[in-house]
């Protein structure tokens, strides 16, 4: 963020793109007793300039949060600020600061991408000379398809078409709800490239996903939502560091496997395997080197070692199981 200060000249003073305070959403069911707490008093800060991943299993409340930001769902309580504007006081300005790519692929199949963007620009009252239709189509890689009917576009192209539409009014924040659901692997890469290019151009990106791979690849900040609560919100590297767990897998000679386990190794709570054992430890408390030394001092010969550190998926499963 600090390495490209020129890109965020128009960022809010506190460098926070979206701030959510004590936000709750209760969907009132038709019956009297059946209420659904989709969001439960959540707090969240999305820094300007980042690619922010909002992760969570189905039903966690991701779309509810995004739809509140988009102004299509009414919050029950709490406060939301979008690019420095309060959602209650300035709903129109909040909406102008966000481009939303919805979860559903709803595009007008009778318009070409060019026509569709021009039409959207018209809806925003953007004067012709200020429109960036060609540049936006190029940015999402649809220049060749500019004048093709949308019904001839593949799923991935349609998704990019929605990204293009969301960017017509040049919002500083782009939000994508499950951007690659149902998009095949090659097209997913293409979409990720578009998202990265937009971020390089200074756009703050928020995306929801239940694909951990997507967050791992793209996001520099990650929040995990579960049952309407924020379980954790951190930079991706802090999140990976804070997992507080590392495995060291030690292979020992077969004859030593049959010997009784020395007390010093037993104290490390080894998990036995066919080739030796695994020691699970907290890297903030000890190191692989220390553990190997303990094993060596106990008289065990070490044939091979490998280490394993949990990835985003392990952390996600730990927090949401
Ligand atoms: P996610 O996008 O993370 O899958 P949602 O925000 O769509 O989660 O849903 C969160 C919870 O709110 C779910 O339990 C869902 O069933 C419920 N929910 C979502 N939309 C509505 C609605 N319009 N009316 C009632 N309940 C809803
Ligand atoms: Mg959803």
PDB file of N, CA and C in Angstrom, residues 245-252 257 261 265-281:
ATOM      1  N   UNK A 245       1.315 -23.601  14.118  1.00  0.00           N
ATOM      2  CA  UNK A 245       1.466 -25.054  14.056  1.00  0.00           C
ATOM      3  C   UNK A 245       2.397 -25.409  12.909  1.00  0.00           C
ATOM      4  N   UNK A 246       3.251 -26.356  13.146  1.00  0.00           N
ATOM      5  CA  UNK A 246       4.105 -26.854  12.091  1.00  0.00           C
ATOM      6  C   UNK A 246       4.331 -28.337  12.370  1.00  0.00           C
ATOM      7  N   UNK A 247       4.432 -29.129  11.334  1.00  0.00           N
ATOM      8  CA  UNK A 247       4.675 -30.561  11.512  1.00  0.00           C
ATOM      9  C   UNK A 247       6.064 -30.890  10.994  1.00  0.00           C
ATOM     10  N   UNK A 248       6.778 -31.723  11.734  1.00  0.00           N
ATOM     11  CA  UNK A 248       8.043 -32.214  11.229  1.00  0.00           C
ATOM     12  C   UNK A 248       7.944 -33.739  11.174  1.00  0.00           C
ATOM     13  N   UNK A 249       8.165 -34.262   9.976  1.00  0.00           N
ATOM     14  CA  UNK A 249       7.974 -35.685   9.724  1.00  0.00           C
ATOM     15  C   UNK A 249       9.356 -36.349   9.649  1.00  0.00           C
ATOM     16  N   UNK A 250       9.620 -37.228  10.586  1.00  0.00           N
ATOM     17  CA  UNK A 250      10.958 -37.823  10.714  1.00  0.00           C
ATOM     18  C   UNK A 250      10.933 -39.302  10.318  1.00  0.00           C
ATOM     19  N   UNK A 251      11.853 -39.673   9.429  1.00  0.00           N
ATOM     20  CA  UNK A 251      12.001 -41.094   9.081  1.00  0.00           C
ATOM     21  C   UNK A 251      13.198 -41.650   9.847  1.00  0.00           C
ATOM     22  N   UNK A 252      12.977 -42.791  10.526  1.00  0.00           N
ATOM     23  CA  UNK A 252      14.063 -43.409  11.297  1.00  0.00           C
ATOM     24  C   UNK A 252      14.281 -44.840  10.785  1.00  0.00           C
ATOM     25  N   UNK A 257      12.704 -48.299  15.017  1.00  0.00           N
ATOM     26  CA  UNK A 257      11.247 -48.200  15.183  1.00  0.00           C
ATOM     27  C   UNK A 257      10.755 -49.183  16.235  1.00  0.00           C
ATOM     28  N   UNK A 261      10.288 -46.005  22.838  1.00  0.00           N
ATOM     29  CA  UNK A 261      10.451 -44.570  22.571  1.00  0.00           C
ATOM     30  C   UNK A 261      11.140 -43.896  23.764  1.00  0.00           C
ATOM     31  N   UNK A 265      11.670 -38.017  23.612  1.00  0.00           N
ATOM     32  CA  UNK A 265      10.858 -37.927  22.393  1.00  0.00           C
ATOM     33  C   UNK A 265       9.376 -38.058  22.734  1.00  0.00           C
ATOM     34  N   UNK A 266       9.084 -38.958  23.691  1.00  0.00           N
ATOM     35  CA  UNK A 266       7.694 -39.093  24.141  1.00  0.00           C
ATOM     36  C   UNK A 266       7.133 -37.745  24.579  1.00  0.00           C
ATOM     37  N   UNK A 267       8.009 -36.939  25.205  1.00  0.00           N
ATOM     38  CA  UNK A 267       7.578 -35.636  25.706  1.00  0.00           C
ATOM     39  C   UNK A 267       7.138 -34.699  24.584  1.00  0.00           C
ATOM     40  N   UNK A 268       7.552 -35.006  23.348  1.00  0.00           N
ATOM     41  CA  UNK A 268       7.164 -34.154  22.204  1.00  0.00           C
ATOM     42  C   UNK A 268       5.845 -34.620  21.576  1.00  0.00           C
ATOM     43  N   UNK A 269       5.190 -35.600  22.201  1.00  0.00           N
ATOM     44  CA  UNK A 269       3.917 -36.147  21.704  1.00  0.00           C
ATOM     45  C   UNK A 269       3.976 -36.604  20.253  1.00  0.00           C
ATOM     46  N   UNK A 270       4.859 -37.548  19.940  1.00  0.00           N
ATOM     47  CA  UNK A 270       4.990 -37.975  18.548  1.00  0.00           C
ATOM     48  C   UNK A 270       3.742 -38.701  18.043  1.00  0.00           C
ATOM     49  N   UNK A 271       3.436 -38.495  16.779  1.00  0.00           N
ATOM     50  CA  UNK A 271       2.348 -39.228  16.118  1.00  0.00           C
ATOM     51  C   UNK A 271       3.046 -40.279  15.263  1.00  0.00           C
ATOM     52  N   UNK A 272       2.830 -41.573  15.563  1.00  0.00           N
ATOM     53  CA  UNK A 272       3.581 -42.628  14.881  1.00  0.00           C
ATOM     54  C   UNK A 272       3.122 -42.799  13.428  1.00  0.00           C
ATOM     55  N   UNK A 273       4.085 -43.029  12.532  1.00  0.00           N
ATOM     56  CA  UNK A 273       3.784 -43.310  11.124  1.00  0.00           C
ATOM     57  C   UNK A 273       4.489 -44.617  10.758  1.00  0.00           C
ATOM     58  N   UNK A 274       4.311 -45.084   9.521  1.00  0.00           N
ATOM     59  CA  UNK A 274       4.954 -46.342   9.134  1.00  0.00           C
ATOM     60  C   UNK A 274       6.471 -46.182   9.054  1.00  0.00           C
ATOM     61  N   UNK A 275       6.942 -44.964   8.757  1.00  0.00           N
ATOM     62  CA  UNK A 275       8.389 -44.794   8.575  1.00  0.00           C
ATOM     63  C   UNK A 275       9.067 -44.128   9.765  1.00  0.00           C
ATOM     64  N   UNK A 276       8.289 -43.700  10.755  1.00  0.00           N
ATOM     65  CA  UNK A 276       8.888 -43.006  11.889  1.00  0.00           C
ATOM     66  C   UNK A 276       7.815 -42.305  12.700  1.00  0.00           C
ATOM     67  N   UNK A 277       7.906 -40.967  12.809  1.00  0.00           N
ATOM     68  CA  UNK A 277       6.872 -40.240  13.551  1.00  0.00           C
ATOM     69  C   UNK A 277       6.814 -38.778  13.103  1.00  0.00           C
ATOM     70  N   UNK A 278       5.694 -38.141  13.467  1.00  0.00           N
ATOM     71  CA  UNK A 278       5.500 -36.716  13.179  1.00  0.00           C
ATOM     72  C   UNK A 278       5.463 -35.971  14.502  1.00  0.00           C
ATOM     73  N   UNK A 279       6.207 -34.884  14.598  1.00  0.00           N
ATOM     74  CA  UNK A 279       6.128 -34.016  15.781  1.00  0.00           C
ATOM     75  C   UNK A 279       5.425 -32.735  15.357  1.00  0.00           C
ATOM     76  N   UNK A 280       4.368 -32.407  16.067  1.00  0.00           N
ATOM     77  CA  UNK A 280       3.633 -31.161  15.787  1.00  0.00           C
ATOM     78  C   UNK A 280       4.027 -30.133  16.826  1.00  0.00           C
ATOM     79  N   UNK A 281       4.456 -28.939  16.378  1.00  0.00           N
ATOM     80  CA  UNK A 281       4.929 -27.943  17.353  1.00  0.00           C
ATOM     81  C   UNK A 281       4.520 -26.530  16.951  1.00  0.00           C
TER      82      UNK A 281
END
